[in-house]
mmCIF file of C-alpha atoms in Angstrom:
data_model
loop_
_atom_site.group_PDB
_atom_site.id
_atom_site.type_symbol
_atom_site.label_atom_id
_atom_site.label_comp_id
_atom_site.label_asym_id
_atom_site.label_seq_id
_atom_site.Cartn_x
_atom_site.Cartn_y
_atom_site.Cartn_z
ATOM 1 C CA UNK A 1 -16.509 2.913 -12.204
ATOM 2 C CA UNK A 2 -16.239 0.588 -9.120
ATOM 3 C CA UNK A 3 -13.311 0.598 -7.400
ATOM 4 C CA UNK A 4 -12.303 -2.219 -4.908
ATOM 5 C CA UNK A 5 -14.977 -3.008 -2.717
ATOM 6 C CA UNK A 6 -13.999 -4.608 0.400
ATOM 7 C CA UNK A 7 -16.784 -6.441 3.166
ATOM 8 C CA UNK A 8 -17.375 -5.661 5.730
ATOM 9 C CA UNK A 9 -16.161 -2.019 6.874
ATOM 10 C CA UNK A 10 -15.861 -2.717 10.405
ATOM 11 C CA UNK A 11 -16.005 -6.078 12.375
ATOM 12 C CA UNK A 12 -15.567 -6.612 15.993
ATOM 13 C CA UNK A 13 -15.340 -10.229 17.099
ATOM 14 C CA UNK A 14 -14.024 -12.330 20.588
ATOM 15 C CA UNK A 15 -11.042 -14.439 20.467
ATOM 16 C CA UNK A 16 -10.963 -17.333 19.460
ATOM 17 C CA UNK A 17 -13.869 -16.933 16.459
ATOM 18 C CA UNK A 18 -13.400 -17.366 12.516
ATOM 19 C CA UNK A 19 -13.454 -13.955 10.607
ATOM 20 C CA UNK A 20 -13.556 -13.800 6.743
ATOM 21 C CA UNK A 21 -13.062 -10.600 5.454
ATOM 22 C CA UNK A 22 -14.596 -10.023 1.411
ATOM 23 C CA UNK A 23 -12.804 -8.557 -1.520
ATOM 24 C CA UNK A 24 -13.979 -8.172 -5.148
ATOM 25 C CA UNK A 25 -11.003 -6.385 -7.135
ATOM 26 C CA UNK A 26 -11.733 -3.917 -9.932
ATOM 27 C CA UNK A 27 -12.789 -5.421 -13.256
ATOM 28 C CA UNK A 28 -10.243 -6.705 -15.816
ATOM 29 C CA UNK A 29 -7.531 -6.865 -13.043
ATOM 30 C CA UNK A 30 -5.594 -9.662 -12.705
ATOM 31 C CA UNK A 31 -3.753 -9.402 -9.738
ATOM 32 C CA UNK A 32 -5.202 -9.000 -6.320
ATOM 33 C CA UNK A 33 -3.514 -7.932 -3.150
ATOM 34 C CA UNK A 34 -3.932 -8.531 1.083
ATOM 35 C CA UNK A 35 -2.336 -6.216 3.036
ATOM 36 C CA UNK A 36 -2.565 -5.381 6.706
ATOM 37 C CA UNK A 37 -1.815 -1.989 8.615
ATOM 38 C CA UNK A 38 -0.619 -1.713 11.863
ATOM 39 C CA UNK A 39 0.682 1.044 13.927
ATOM 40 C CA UNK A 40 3.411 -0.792 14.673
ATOM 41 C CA UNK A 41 4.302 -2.599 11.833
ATOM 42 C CA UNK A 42 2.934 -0.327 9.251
ATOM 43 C CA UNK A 43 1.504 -1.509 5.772
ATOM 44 C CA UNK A 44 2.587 -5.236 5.051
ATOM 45 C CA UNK A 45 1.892 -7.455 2.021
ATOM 46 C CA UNK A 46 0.056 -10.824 3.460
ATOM 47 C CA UNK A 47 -0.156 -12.768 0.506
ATOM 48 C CA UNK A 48 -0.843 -12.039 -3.728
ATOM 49 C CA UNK A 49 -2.568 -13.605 -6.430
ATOM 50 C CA UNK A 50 -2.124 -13.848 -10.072
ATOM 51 C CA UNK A 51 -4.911 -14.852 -12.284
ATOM 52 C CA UNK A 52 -6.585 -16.095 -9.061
ATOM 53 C CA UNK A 53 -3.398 -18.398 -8.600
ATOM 54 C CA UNK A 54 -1.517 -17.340 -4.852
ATOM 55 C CA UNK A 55 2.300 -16.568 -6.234
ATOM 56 C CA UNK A 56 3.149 -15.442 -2.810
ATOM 57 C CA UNK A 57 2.140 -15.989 0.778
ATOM 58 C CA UNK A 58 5.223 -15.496 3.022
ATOM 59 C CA UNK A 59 3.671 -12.386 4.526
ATOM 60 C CA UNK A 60 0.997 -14.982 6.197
ATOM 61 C CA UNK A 61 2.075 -14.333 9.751
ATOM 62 C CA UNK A 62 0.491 -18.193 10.533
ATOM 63 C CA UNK A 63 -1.264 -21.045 9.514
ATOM 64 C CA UNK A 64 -4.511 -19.319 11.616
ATOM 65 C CA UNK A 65 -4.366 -17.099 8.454
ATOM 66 C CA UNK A 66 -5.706 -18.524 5.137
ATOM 67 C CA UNK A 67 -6.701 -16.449 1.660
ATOM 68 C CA UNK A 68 -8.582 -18.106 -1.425
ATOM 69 C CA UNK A 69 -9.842 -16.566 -5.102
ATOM 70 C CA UNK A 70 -12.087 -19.256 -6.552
ATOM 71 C CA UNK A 71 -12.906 -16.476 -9.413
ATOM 72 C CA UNK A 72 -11.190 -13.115 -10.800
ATOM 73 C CA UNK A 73 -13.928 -11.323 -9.075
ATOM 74 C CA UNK A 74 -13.772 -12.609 -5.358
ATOM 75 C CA UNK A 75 -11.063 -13.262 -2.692
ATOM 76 C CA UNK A 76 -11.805 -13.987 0.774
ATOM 77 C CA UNK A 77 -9.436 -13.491 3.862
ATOM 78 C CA UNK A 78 -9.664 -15.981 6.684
ATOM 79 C CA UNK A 79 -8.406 -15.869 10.129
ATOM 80 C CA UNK A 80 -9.217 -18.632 12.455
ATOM 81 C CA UNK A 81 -8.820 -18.612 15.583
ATOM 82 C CA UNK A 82 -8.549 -14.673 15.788
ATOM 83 C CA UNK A 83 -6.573 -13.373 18.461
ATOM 84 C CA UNK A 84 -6.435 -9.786 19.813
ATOM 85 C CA UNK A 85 -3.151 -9.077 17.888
ATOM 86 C CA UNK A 86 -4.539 -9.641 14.357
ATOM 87 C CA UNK A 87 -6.422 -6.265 15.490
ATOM 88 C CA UNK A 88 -5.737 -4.388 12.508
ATOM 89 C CA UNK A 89 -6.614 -2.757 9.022
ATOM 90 C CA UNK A 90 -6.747 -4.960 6.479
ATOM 91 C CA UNK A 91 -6.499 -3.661 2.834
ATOM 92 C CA UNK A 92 -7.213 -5.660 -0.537
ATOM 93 C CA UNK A 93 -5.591 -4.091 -3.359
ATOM 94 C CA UNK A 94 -5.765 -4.858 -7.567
ATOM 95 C CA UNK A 95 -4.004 -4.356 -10.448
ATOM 96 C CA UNK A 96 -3.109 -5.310 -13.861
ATOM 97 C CA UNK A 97 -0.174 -7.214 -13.844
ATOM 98 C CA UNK A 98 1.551 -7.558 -11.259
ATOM 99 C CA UNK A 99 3.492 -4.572 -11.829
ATOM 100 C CA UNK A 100 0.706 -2.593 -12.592
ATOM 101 C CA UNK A 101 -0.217 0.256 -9.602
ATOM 102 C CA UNK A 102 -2.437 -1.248 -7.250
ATOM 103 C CA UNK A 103 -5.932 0.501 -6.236
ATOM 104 C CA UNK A 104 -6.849 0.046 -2.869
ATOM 105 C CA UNK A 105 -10.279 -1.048 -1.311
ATOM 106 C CA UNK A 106 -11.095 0.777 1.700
ATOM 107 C CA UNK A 107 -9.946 -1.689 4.102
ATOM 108 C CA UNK A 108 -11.414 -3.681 6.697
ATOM 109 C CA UNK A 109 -11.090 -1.998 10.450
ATOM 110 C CA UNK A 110 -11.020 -6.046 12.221
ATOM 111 C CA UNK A 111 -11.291 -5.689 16.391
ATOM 112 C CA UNK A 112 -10.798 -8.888 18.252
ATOM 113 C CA UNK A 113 -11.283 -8.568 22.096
ATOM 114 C CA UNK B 1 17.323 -4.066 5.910
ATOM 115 C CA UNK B 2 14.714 -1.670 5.482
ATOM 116 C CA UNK B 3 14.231 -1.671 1.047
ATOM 117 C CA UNK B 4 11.810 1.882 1.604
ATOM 118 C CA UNK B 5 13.392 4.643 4.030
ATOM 119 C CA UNK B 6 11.542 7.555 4.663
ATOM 120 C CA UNK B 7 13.247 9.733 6.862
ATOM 121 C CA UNK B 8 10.428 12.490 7.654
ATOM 122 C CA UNK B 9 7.951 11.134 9.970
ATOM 123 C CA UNK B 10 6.253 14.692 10.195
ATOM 124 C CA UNK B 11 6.251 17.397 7.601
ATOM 125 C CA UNK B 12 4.591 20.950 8.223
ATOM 126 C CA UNK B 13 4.206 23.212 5.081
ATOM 127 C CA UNK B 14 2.266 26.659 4.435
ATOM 128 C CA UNK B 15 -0.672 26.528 2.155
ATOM 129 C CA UNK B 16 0.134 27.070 -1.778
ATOM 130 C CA UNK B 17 3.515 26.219 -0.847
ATOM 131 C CA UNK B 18 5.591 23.748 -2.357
ATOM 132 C CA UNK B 19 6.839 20.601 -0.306
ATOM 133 C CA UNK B 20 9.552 17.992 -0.930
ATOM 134 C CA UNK B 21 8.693 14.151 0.643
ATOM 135 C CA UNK B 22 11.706 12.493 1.186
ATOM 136 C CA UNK B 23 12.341 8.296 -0.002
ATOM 137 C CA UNK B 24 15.363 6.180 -0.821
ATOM 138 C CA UNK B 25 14.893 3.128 -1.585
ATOM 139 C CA UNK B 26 17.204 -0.063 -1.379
ATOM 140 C CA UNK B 27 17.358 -3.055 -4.198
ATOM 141 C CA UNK B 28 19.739 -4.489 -6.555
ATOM 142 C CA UNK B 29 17.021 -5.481 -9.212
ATOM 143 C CA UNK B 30 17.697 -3.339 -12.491
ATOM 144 C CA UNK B 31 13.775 -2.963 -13.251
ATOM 145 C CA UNK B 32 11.759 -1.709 -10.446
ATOM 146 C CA UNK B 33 8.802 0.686 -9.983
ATOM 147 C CA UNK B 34 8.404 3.089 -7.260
ATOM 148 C CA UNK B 35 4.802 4.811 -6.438
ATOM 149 C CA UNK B 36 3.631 7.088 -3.809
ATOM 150 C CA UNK B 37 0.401 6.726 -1.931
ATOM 151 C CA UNK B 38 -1.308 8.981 0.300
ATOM 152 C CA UNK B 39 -3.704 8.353 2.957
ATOM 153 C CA UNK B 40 -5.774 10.642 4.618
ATOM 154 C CA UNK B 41 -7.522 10.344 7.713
ATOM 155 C CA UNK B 42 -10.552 8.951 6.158
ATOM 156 C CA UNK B 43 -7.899 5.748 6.045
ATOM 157 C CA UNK B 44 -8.035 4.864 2.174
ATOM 158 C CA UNK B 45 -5.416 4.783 0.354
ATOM 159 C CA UNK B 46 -5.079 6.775 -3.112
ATOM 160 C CA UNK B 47 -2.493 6.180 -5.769
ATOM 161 C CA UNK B 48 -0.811 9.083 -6.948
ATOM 162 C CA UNK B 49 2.395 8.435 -8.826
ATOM 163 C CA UNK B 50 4.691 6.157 -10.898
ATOM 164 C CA UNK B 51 8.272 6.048 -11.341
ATOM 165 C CA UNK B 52 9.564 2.932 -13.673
ATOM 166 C CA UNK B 53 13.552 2.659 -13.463
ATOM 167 C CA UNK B 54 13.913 3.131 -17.021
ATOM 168 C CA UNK B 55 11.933 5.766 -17.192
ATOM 169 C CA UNK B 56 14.428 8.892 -18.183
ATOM 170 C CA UNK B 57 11.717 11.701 -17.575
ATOM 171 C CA UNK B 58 10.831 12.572 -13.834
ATOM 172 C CA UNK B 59 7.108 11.531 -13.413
ATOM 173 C CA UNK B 60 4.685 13.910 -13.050
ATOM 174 C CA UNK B 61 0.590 14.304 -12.366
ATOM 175 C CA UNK B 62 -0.578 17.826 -11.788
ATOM 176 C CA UNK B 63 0.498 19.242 -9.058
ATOM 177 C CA UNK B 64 2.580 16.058 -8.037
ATOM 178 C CA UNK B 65 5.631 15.034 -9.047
ATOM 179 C CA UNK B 66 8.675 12.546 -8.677
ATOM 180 C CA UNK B 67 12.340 13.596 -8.230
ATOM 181 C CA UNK B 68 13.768 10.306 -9.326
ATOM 182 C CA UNK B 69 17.529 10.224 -8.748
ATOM 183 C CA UNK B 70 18.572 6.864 -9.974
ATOM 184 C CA UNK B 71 22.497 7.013 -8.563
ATOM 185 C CA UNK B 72 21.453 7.981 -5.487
ATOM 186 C CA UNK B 73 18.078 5.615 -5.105
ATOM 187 C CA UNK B 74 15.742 8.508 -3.738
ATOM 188 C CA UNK B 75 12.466 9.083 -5.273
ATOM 189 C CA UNK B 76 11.211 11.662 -3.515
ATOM 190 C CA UNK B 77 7.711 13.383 -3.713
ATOM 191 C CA UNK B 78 7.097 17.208 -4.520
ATOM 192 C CA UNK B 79 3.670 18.545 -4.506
ATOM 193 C CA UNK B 80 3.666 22.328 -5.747
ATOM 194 C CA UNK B 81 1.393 24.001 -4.325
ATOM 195 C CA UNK B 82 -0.186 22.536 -1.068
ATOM 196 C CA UNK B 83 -3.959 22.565 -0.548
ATOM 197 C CA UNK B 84 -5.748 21.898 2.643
ATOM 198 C CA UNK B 85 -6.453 18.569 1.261
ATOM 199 C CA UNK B 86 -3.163 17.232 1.460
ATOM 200 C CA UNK B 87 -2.653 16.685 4.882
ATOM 201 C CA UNK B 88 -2.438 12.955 4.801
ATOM 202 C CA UNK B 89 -0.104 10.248 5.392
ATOM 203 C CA UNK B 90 2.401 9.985 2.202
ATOM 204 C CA UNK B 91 4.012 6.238 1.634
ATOM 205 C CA UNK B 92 6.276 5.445 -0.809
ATOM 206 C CA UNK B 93 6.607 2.108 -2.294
ATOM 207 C CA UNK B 94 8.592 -0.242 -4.152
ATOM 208 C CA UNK B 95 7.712 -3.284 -6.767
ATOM 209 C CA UNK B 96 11.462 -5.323 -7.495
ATOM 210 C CA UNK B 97 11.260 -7.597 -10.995
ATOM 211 C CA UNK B 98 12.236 -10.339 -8.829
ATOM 212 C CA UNK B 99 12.552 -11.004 -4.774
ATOM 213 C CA UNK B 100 10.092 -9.051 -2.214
ATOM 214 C CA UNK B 101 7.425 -8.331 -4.389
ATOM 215 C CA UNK B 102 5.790 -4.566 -2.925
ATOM 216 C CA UNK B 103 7.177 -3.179 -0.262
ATOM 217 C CA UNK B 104 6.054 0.354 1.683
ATOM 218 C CA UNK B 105 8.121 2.601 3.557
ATOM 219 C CA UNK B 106 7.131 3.983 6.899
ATOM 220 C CA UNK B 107 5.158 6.979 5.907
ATOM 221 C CA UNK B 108 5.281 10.821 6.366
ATOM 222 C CA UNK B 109 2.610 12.512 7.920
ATOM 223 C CA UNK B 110 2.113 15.924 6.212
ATOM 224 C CA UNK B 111 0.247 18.625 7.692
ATOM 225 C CA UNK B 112 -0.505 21.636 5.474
ATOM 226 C CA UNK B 113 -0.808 24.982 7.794
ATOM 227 C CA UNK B 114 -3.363 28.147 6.736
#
């Protein structure tokens, strides 16, 4: 079975570009998870959905961050302008329900220079 | 306040030994989940256990399992055994009913000796 597939694997961009970074959760789950890892900061929830609905975006650090699910098998991440400290990893994660254990993708390595 | 504590940030144990990952956790929610991931250096991250708050048996999934202590809110990790394989970053993490929604803990970074 698929897991989470995350796009793409590694991207290196300059400041001040648009980055989207690609999820498609596995199939039949309903809830779909951004998450970004830092050295510093460690693992921290950016934003949920819910049947493609956001419930909760208070871990957006800033309005240059944006996340969409027009359909229960695609999100998108969206940073624009990047900056060198959204250098990160960036994790999508599913479940069912939103209690449900989550299943990771594995993560987006993002470089901005 | 920190909701996942994990006091260890290094852990060293002898192959085919047993090891004990230490989390407490903070809420005031009644129904909560805890889970531990682990990540190795490959950087995914693999599920490996559930704890619900109700649940009155300790959690377990072959060589894994979950020393849930309601009282005193730890939930820690013991793998029996150690392989190789399991030298990896451990996190442990919490999902509240209501409030923060998933929250991780720092991490312990295991390293299983020959």
């Amino acid at each position: 079975d698929a897991g989470v597939i995350q796009s793409p694997r590694h991207e290196v961009t300059e400041m001040g570009q648009e980055v989207t970074l690609r999820c498609k959760p596995i199939s039949g789950h309903n809830s779909l998870f951004w998450y970004r890892q830092t050295m510093m900061r460690g693992l921290e929830l950016l934003i949920y959905f819910n049947n493609n609905v956001p419930i909760d975006d208070s871990g957006m650090p800033e309005d240059r961050f944006s996340a969409k699910m027009p359909n229960a098998s695609f999100s998108t991440l969206k940073i624009q302008p990047s900056e060198p400290r959204d250098s990160a990893v960036y994790f999508c994660a599913s479940s069912i329900g939103r209690a449900g254990e989550q299943y990771f993708g594995p993560g987006t390595r993002l470089t901005v220079t | 306040a920190q909701k996942i504590t994990q006091t260890q940030p290094g852990m060293f144990v002898q192959e085919k030994e047993a090891v004990t990952l230490d989390c407490t956790y903070d809420t005031s929610d009644q129904s909560y989940g805890l889970f531990w991931y682990k990540q190795p250096s490959s950087g995914e991250m693999i599920f490996l256990i559930y704890q619900g708050s109700y649940d009155e048996q300790n959690a377990t999934e072959g060589r894994y399992s979950l020393n849930f202590q309601k009282a005193r809110k730890s939930a820690n990790l013991v793998i029996s055994a150690s392989q190789l394989g399991d030298s990896a970053m451990y996190f442990c993490a919490m999902r509240e009913a209501y409030g923060q929604n998933f929250v991780f803990g720092p991490g312990t970074r295991l390293s299983v000796l020959p």
